[in-house]
Short mmCIF file of C-alpha atoms in Angstrom, two decimals:
data_model
loop_
_atom_site.label_atom_id
_atom_site.label_comp_id
_atom_site.label_asym_id
_atom_site.label_seq_id
_atom_site.Cartn_x
_atom_site.Cartn_y
_atom_site.Cartn_z
CA MET A 293 173.61 79.88 178.54
CA ASN A 294 175.75 81.47 181.09
CA SER A 295 178.36 84.36 180.88
CA ILE A 296 181.12 81.35 181.06
CA GLU A 297 180.02 79.14 178.69
CA MET A 298 179.38 82.60 176.18
CA ALA A 299 183.30 83.53 176.56
CA GLU A 300 184.42 79.86 175.77
CA SER A 301 182.32 79.68 172.23
CA GLU A 302 183.57 83.16 171.75
CA ALA A 303 187.24 81.66 172.47
CA ASP A 304 186.38 78.33 170.33
CA GLN A 305 185.08 80.98 167.75
CA LYS A 306 188.24 83.12 167.66
CA ILE A 307 190.32 80.14 167.22
CA LEU A 308 188.36 78.87 164.04
CA GLU A 309 188.76 82.09 162.27
CA SER A 310 192.37 82.06 162.67
CA VAL A 311 192.80 78.80 161.67
CA ALA A 312 190.85 79.63 158.53
CA ASP A 313 192.93 82.70 158.52
CA ALA A 314 195.93 80.56 158.07
CA LEU A 315 194.88 78.11 155.65
CA LEU A 316 193.82 80.97 153.56
CA VAL A 317 197.62 81.97 153.57
CA LEU A 318 198.69 78.78 152.90
CA SER A 319 196.64 78.31 149.85
CA ASN A 320 197.84 81.39 148.79
CA VAL A 321 201.54 80.25 149.24
CA GLY A 322 200.40 76.70 147.38
CA TYR A 323 199.88 78.90 144.22
CA GLY A 324 203.05 80.62 144.16
CA ASP A 325 202.42 84.07 146.39
CA TYR A 326 204.52 84.62 148.91
CA SER A 327 203.85 87.90 150.25
CA THR A 328 200.61 87.64 152.52
CA ARG A 329 201.62 87.22 155.91
CA LEU A 330 199.37 86.53 158.73
CA GLN A 331 198.32 89.45 161.09
CA LEU A 332 197.21 88.78 164.82
CA ASP A 333 195.71 91.62 167.08
CA LYS A 334 198.89 93.07 169.09
CA ASP A 335 197.33 92.44 172.10
CA ASP A 336 196.62 88.42 171.49
CA ASN A 337 199.20 86.78 174.16
CA SER A 338 197.92 83.41 173.37
CA PRO A 339 200.27 80.48 171.45
CA LEU A 340 198.77 81.25 168.53
CA ALA A 341 200.98 84.05 168.26
CA SER A 342 203.73 81.88 168.21
CA LEU A 343 202.76 79.22 165.65
CA TYR A 344 201.78 82.43 163.32
CA ALA A 345 205.54 83.86 163.91
CA GLY A 346 206.72 80.27 163.15
CA ILE A 347 204.49 80.13 159.87
CA ASN A 348 204.99 83.51 158.69
CA ASP A 349 209.12 82.92 158.89
CA MET A 350 208.34 79.31 157.04
CA ILE A 351 206.81 81.56 154.51
CA ALA A 352 209.44 84.29 153.88
CA ALA A 353 211.81 81.62 153.99
CA LEU A 354 210.21 79.53 151.32
CA GLY A 355 210.01 82.81 149.49
CA THR A 356 213.67 83.80 149.43
CA GLU A 357 214.49 80.20 148.25
CA GLN A 358 212.16 80.27 145.50
CA GLU A 359 213.31 83.49 143.96
CA LYS A 360 216.67 81.70 144.17
CA ASN A 361 215.46 79.10 142.49
CA GLN A 362 214.30 81.22 139.53
CA GLN A 363 217.36 83.25 139.55
CA TYR A 364 219.53 79.99 138.98
CA GLN A 365 216.52 79.02 136.29
CA GLN A 366 216.79 82.08 134.49
CA GLU A 367 220.49 81.72 134.52
CA LEU A 368 220.20 78.35 133.33
CA GLU A 369 218.21 79.15 130.41
CA GLY A 370 220.62 81.77 129.67
CA LYS A 371 223.24 79.87 129.23
CA LEU A 372 221.43 77.16 127.26
CA ALA A 373 220.42 79.83 125.02
CA THR A 374 223.93 80.92 124.77
CA ILE A 375 225.32 77.07 123.87
CA GLU A 376 222.50 76.51 121.22
CA GLN A 377 223.37 79.98 119.58
CA GLN A 378 227.13 78.47 119.26
CA ARG A 379 226.14 75.32 118.15
CA ILE A 380 224.24 76.87 115.36
CA ALA A 381 227.12 78.82 114.66
CA ILE A 382 229.55 76.36 114.77
CA GLN A 383 227.31 74.46 112.20
CA GLU A 384 227.25 77.40 109.96
CA LEU A 385 230.27 78.38 110.13
CA SER A 386 232.75 75.45 110.40
CA THR A 387 233.79 73.75 106.99
CA PRO A 388 235.20 70.11 108.35
CA ILE A 389 237.89 68.66 106.04
CA MET A 390 238.12 65.15 106.27
CA GLU A 391 240.65 62.92 105.17
CA VAL A 392 238.23 60.27 104.33
CA TRP A 393 241.25 57.80 102.47
CA ASP A 394 244.33 58.12 102.82
CA GLY A 395 245.40 61.43 100.63
CA VAL A 396 241.79 62.08 99.58
CA LEU A 397 240.32 64.79 101.52
CA CYS A 398 236.36 65.38 101.58
CA VAL A 399 235.11 68.93 102.52
CA PRO A 400 230.94 68.57 102.65
CA VAL A 401 229.59 72.68 102.69
CA VAL A 402 226.26 73.19 103.91
CA GLY A 403 224.77 76.15 105.18
CA LEU A 404 225.30 79.88 103.58
CA MET A 405 227.86 80.12 101.62
CA ASP A 406 229.22 84.11 101.54
CA THR A 407 232.47 85.79 101.04
CA ALA A 408 234.12 85.28 104.46
CA ARG A 409 233.33 81.62 104.32
CA SER A 410 234.45 81.19 101.16
CA SER A 411 238.01 82.86 101.91
CA GLU A 412 238.39 80.98 104.98
CA MET A 413 237.32 77.64 103.35
CA THR A 414 240.28 78.14 100.88
CA SER A 415 242.97 79.04 103.19
CA ALA A 416 241.84 75.72 105.37
CA LEU A 417 241.85 73.80 102.05
CA LEU A 418 245.18 74.49 100.78
CA ARG A 419 246.61 74.51 104.33
CA ALA A 420 245.12 70.51 104.51
CA VAL A 421 246.21 69.73 101.33
CA VAL A 422 250.05 70.57 101.86
CA GLU A 423 249.61 69.27 105.54
CA LYS A 424 248.28 65.71 104.52
CA SER A 425 250.34 65.85 101.30
CA ALA A 426 246.71 64.99 99.48
CA LYS A 427 246.19 63.51 95.92
CA CYS A 428 242.66 64.82 95.82
CA ALA A 429 240.29 67.37 97.47
CA ILE A 430 236.30 66.46 97.05
CA ILE A 431 234.31 69.36 97.76
CA ASP A 432 230.82 68.54 98.09
CA ILE A 433 228.17 71.67 97.88
CA THR A 434 225.02 69.71 97.72
CA GLY A 435 224.03 71.58 101.03
CA ILE A 436 224.60 75.02 99.13
CA ASP A 437 221.75 76.59 97.29
CA VAL A 438 222.54 79.84 96.27
CA MET A 439 226.06 81.58 95.35
CA ASP A 440 226.82 85.01 94.29
CA THR A 441 228.80 85.45 91.27
CA ARG A 442 232.04 86.43 92.87
CA THR A 443 232.27 83.57 95.10
CA VAL A 444 231.32 81.21 92.74
CA ASP A 445 234.88 82.57 90.80
CA HIS A 446 236.62 82.35 94.16
CA PHE A 447 235.82 78.61 94.59
CA VAL A 448 237.21 77.58 90.53
CA ARG A 449 240.33 80.04 91.94
CA MET A 450 239.98 77.61 94.98
CA ALA A 451 240.12 74.73 92.52
CA LYS A 452 243.25 76.20 90.61
CA ALA A 453 245.17 76.88 93.29
CA VAL A 454 244.55 73.50 94.47
CA ARG A 455 245.66 71.86 91.25
CA LEU A 456 249.07 74.38 91.53
CA LEU A 457 250.01 72.37 94.68
CA GLY A 458 250.11 68.82 92.75
CA SER A 459 246.42 67.53 93.69
CA GLU A 460 243.40 67.28 91.87
CA CYS A 461 240.10 69.45 92.55
CA VAL A 462 236.83 67.51 92.32
CA LEU A 463 233.68 69.27 92.75
CA THR A 464 230.58 67.40 93.60
CA GLY A 465 226.91 68.27 93.86
CA MET A 466 226.74 71.46 92.00
CA ASN A 467 222.78 72.37 91.52
CA PRO A 468 221.55 73.65 88.41
CA HIS A 469 221.22 77.16 89.49
CA ILE A 470 225.22 77.21 90.48
CA ALA A 471 225.92 75.91 87.35
CA GLN A 472 224.23 77.98 85.26
CA THR A 473 225.89 80.95 87.29
CA VAL A 474 229.43 79.32 86.21
CA VAL A 475 227.91 78.97 82.42
CA HIS A 476 227.10 82.69 82.49
CA MET A 477 230.12 84.39 84.24
CA GLY A 478 231.98 81.85 81.50
CA LEU A 479 234.63 80.42 83.74
CA ASP A 480 237.19 78.37 82.88
CA LEU A 481 236.82 74.93 84.55
CA SER A 482 239.48 73.33 82.30
CA ASN A 483 241.03 72.87 85.73
CA VAL A 484 238.24 71.29 87.81
CA ILE A 485 236.58 67.96 88.05
CA THR A 486 232.95 67.85 88.62
CA HIS A 487 231.20 65.08 89.48
CA ARG A 488 227.43 64.79 90.08
CA ASN A 489 227.29 63.93 93.75
CA LEU A 490 229.88 62.78 96.66
CA ARG A 491 229.27 58.69 95.95
CA ASP A 492 230.69 58.90 92.39
CA ALA A 493 233.73 60.76 93.15
CA LEU A 494 234.54 59.02 96.53
CA GLN A 495 233.88 55.68 94.74
CA GLN A 496 236.42 56.18 91.81
CA TYR A 497 238.82 58.09 94.20
CA VAL A 498 239.03 55.79 96.89
CA GLY A 499 238.39 53.14 94.81
CA GLN A 500 241.29 54.18 92.15
CA LEU A 501 243.27 54.00 95.69
CA MET A 502 242.24 50.63 96.70
CA GLN A 503 243.15 49.27 93.55
CA THR A 504 246.25 50.64 93.90
CA ASP A 505 246.99 49.66 97.53
CA GLU A 506 246.42 45.82 96.71
CA MET B 100 213.10 101.02 118.40
CA SER B 101 214.25 98.13 120.11
CA LEU B 102 217.68 97.35 119.58
CA ALA B 103 218.09 94.57 121.76
CA GLY B 104 216.88 91.94 119.24
CA GLY B 105 213.28 90.96 118.13
CA VAL B 106 210.45 91.84 116.83
CA VAL B 107 209.18 95.18 117.29
CA ALA B 108 205.54 94.80 116.22
CA GLY B 109 203.41 97.81 115.70
CA LEU B 110 199.49 97.63 115.14
CA THR B 111 200.01 99.94 111.96
CA SER B 112 203.30 99.67 110.85
CA PRO B 113 204.97 96.52 109.25
CA PRO B 114 206.86 94.39 111.28
CA ARG B 115 210.06 95.13 111.74
CA ILE B 116 213.59 93.55 113.16
CA ALA B 117 216.57 95.02 115.00
CA TYR B 118 219.69 93.20 116.01
CA ASP B 119 222.78 94.87 117.75
CA ILE B 120 225.90 93.68 115.94
CA ARG B 121 228.77 93.66 118.31
CA ALA B 122 230.20 89.78 117.57
CA TRP B 123 229.61 87.34 115.30
CA VAL B 124 227.00 85.72 116.31
CA ASP B 125 224.80 88.30 115.93
CA VAL B 126 225.26 88.70 112.86
CA LEU B 127 224.26 84.27 112.45
CA THR B 128 221.50 85.89 114.34
CA ALA B 129 220.46 88.51 112.34
CA ARG B 130 220.78 86.48 108.86
CA ARG B 131 218.65 83.97 110.03
CA ALA B 132 216.27 86.56 111.24
CA ILE B 133 216.29 88.16 108.09
CA ARG B 134 215.89 85.23 106.25
CA GLN B 135 212.85 84.31 107.89
CA LEU B 136 211.32 87.68 107.54
CA ALA B 137 211.99 87.24 103.52
CA SER B 138 210.27 84.11 103.51
CA ASP B 139 207.16 85.52 105.70
CA ILE B 140 206.82 88.44 103.40
CA GLY B 141 206.84 85.96 100.31
CA PHE B 142 210.28 85.50 98.78
CA PRO B 143 210.88 82.37 97.47
CA SER B 144 213.46 80.17 99.01
CA ARG B 145 216.36 80.84 97.03
CA GLU B 146 215.71 84.21 96.84
CA ALA B 147 215.40 84.07 101.15
CA THR B 148 219.33 82.60 101.04
CA GLU B 149 219.90 85.47 98.91
CA LEU B 150 218.88 88.36 100.89
CA ALA B 151 220.23 86.00 104.21
CA ILE B 152 223.72 86.10 102.29
CA VAL B 153 223.22 90.20 101.87
CA ALA B 154 222.18 90.46 105.69
CA SER B 155 225.67 88.37 106.34
CA GLU B 156 227.84 90.47 104.03
CA LEU B 157 226.63 93.91 105.64
CA GLY B 158 226.90 92.15 108.86
CA SER B 159 230.53 91.21 108.45
CA ASN B 160 231.46 94.66 106.95
CA ILE B 161 229.99 96.22 110.33
CA LEU B 162 232.58 94.00 112.35
CA LYS B 163 235.37 94.37 109.76
CA TYR B 164 235.29 98.27 108.87
CA GLY B 165 232.20 99.50 111.63
CA ARG B 166 233.16 97.44 115.11
CA HIS B 167 229.83 97.88 115.78
CA GLY B 168 226.37 98.44 115.12
CA THR B 169 222.97 97.76 114.05
CA LEU B 170 221.46 95.14 111.73
CA ALA B 171 217.74 95.88 110.61
CA SER B 172 214.95 94.84 108.17
CA ASN B 173 211.50 95.40 107.61
CA ALA B 174 208.61 94.70 105.02
CA LEU B 175 208.19 97.41 102.29
CA SER B 176 204.57 97.82 101.04
CA VAL B 177 203.98 98.49 97.46
CA THR B 178 200.56 100.23 96.55
CA GLY B 179 199.05 99.72 99.90
CA VAL B 180 199.70 96.27 99.88
CA SER B 181 202.15 95.35 102.77
CA GLY B 182 204.69 92.60 102.37
CA GLY B 183 205.61 93.79 98.16
CA GLY B 184 209.01 93.93 99.53
CA ILE B 185 212.43 94.52 101.80
CA ALA B 186 214.38 96.33 103.25
CA ILE B 187 217.63 95.50 104.74
CA LEU B 188 219.64 98.51 107.22
CA ALA B 189 222.95 98.19 108.32
CA ARG B 190 224.10 101.23 110.05
CA ASP B 191 227.82 101.56 111.84
CA TYR B 192 229.83 103.85 113.69
CA GLY B 193 232.74 103.68 111.56
CA PRO B 194 234.47 105.54 108.96
CA GLN B 195 232.87 106.96 105.98
CA PHE B 196 233.66 104.67 102.42
CA HIS B 197 236.66 106.43 101.10
CA ASP B 198 235.73 105.56 97.35
CA LEU B 199 231.93 103.61 97.51
CA GLU B 200 232.57 103.05 93.44
CA THR B 201 235.71 101.01 94.24
CA ALA B 202 234.08 99.57 97.03
CA LEU B 203 231.59 97.89 95.29
CA LEU B 204 234.21 96.26 92.61
CA ASP B 205 234.81 92.70 93.57
CA GLY B 206 238.17 92.11 94.74
CA CYS B 207 238.29 95.43 96.12
CA ASP B 208 237.86 97.33 99.32
CA ASP B 209 236.85 101.23 99.22
CA ARG B 210 240.54 102.12 98.40
CA GLY B 211 240.83 99.97 95.71
CA PRO B 212 242.23 96.43 94.66
CA LEU B 213 243.20 93.86 97.26
CA ASP B 214 247.17 92.41 97.18
CA PRO B 215 245.76 89.08 95.90
CA ILE B 216 248.40 87.04 98.85
CA GLN B 217 246.40 89.33 101.18
CA LEU B 218 243.31 87.45 100.13
CA LEU B 219 244.18 83.96 101.48
CA THR B 220 244.87 85.59 105.13
CA ARG B 221 242.40 88.16 105.25
CA LYS B 222 238.74 87.42 106.41
CA GLY B 223 237.19 88.22 102.57
CA ILE B 224 237.93 88.48 99.56
CA GLY B 225 236.68 92.18 98.81
CA GLY B 226 233.30 90.99 96.80
CA GLY B 227 230.91 91.27 100.03
CA LEU B 228 229.51 94.77 98.53
CA GLY B 229 229.27 93.00 94.87
CA ALA B 230 227.09 90.37 96.18
CA VAL B 231 225.19 92.93 97.89
CA ILE B 232 224.17 94.53 94.79
CA ARG B 233 223.65 91.83 92.44
CA PHE B 234 221.18 90.34 94.93
CA THR B 235 219.25 93.76 95.67
CA HIS B 236 217.49 96.41 93.47
CA SER B 237 218.05 99.60 95.06
CA PHE B 238 221.07 100.33 97.29
CA SER B 239 221.77 103.65 98.85
CA VAL B 240 224.15 104.98 101.73
CA ARG B 241 223.60 107.82 104.13
CA PRO B 242 226.23 109.51 105.76
CA LEU B 243 225.97 109.86 109.63
CA ALA B 244 227.98 112.35 112.29
CA ASP B 245 229.50 109.04 114.07
CA GLY B 246 228.95 106.60 111.04
CA LYS B 247 226.98 105.25 107.76
CA GLU B 248 223.54 103.55 106.74
CA ILE B 249 223.59 101.39 104.30
CA GLN B 250 220.00 100.43 103.11
CA VAL B 251 219.32 97.88 100.54
CA GLU B 252 215.42 97.01 99.00
CA ARG B 253 214.44 94.50 97.40
CA PHE B 254 211.11 93.35 95.92
CA VAL B 255 208.90 90.39 95.27
CA ARG B 256 208.43 89.30 91.67
CA ARG B 257 204.61 89.42 91.43
CA ARG B 258 203.32 87.01 88.92
CA GLU B 259 201.47 89.07 86.09
CA ARG B 260 197.98 89.67 87.40
CA ALA B 261 195.49 87.72 85.47
CA LEU B 262 192.85 89.56 83.00
CA ALA B 263 189.37 89.41 84.28
#
């Protein structure tokens, strides 16, 4: 082997090593590591230098893009979490008052019944009874497991207030535990009509109205 | 202790959760977590719901009177067995109770009976603390320099031990 051939094979070797380096760094990028950069000897003026610089620039650009993406994703996830929390909040807090028939209001109550919610419900219901000149208001508490005695008492007061406004107040779906509380407290339920479930109450009141309509 | 919310678990200490209370949604998050903790400790479903109501009342009082504070909860151990009960702590940065005995009465706040007409306009019926003491086994208030801390505890009702 003469000296020229030696020099050529050495150069080939160097190019091969450089390509291997580049592949290694690119595979790092493939795995999401944007921190590594290709490095050449300072005195190297071969075309590889500009190729390396190009690759480095590309990796840097990719890295910043990726960072931006992650930031967007975090923001989006944060917003989605907020929306989910608000959805649950709306579900747990709101008590829709529906006019299921002319003059028949229906209030399905689900979730946790605390004192704040029961007082909000009372004012909303009384307002609705007046606004819609309701003949009857059906409050369905099938979805309530537990009520404090004071809250039960407040419910009965609410029923009496509805009565005073000239409409009937019907409680449906009371569970045995709450029924026990009512009896235990010795509450006067003479103003309150109760039905086993919402279906029975709707049948009676809507049925009555349909007959009078005919 | 982390106030940011979430479980702060140690190897030796029982599970403890703490939530910063600044808005209604914080009360909802906290009471849901406390209900879950109560269930994990071994309270039956209805009692866990009662404890969620307790958390909710304490939380809304923080917002109403104390403006902001913390709701925390941890498992209590009874005779060395972890999970015999639950403690709920409500810390606020509001004024002290003017008259605690009156505040605990239904239909009252800490200054006396509420005006019945006001009951419809204000967010509450003056029965929050009453519900808290009815659903728990112990209740204590600790005055602090910049607020107060209410601690309540409730224990799991254990079945009678089978005799060998």
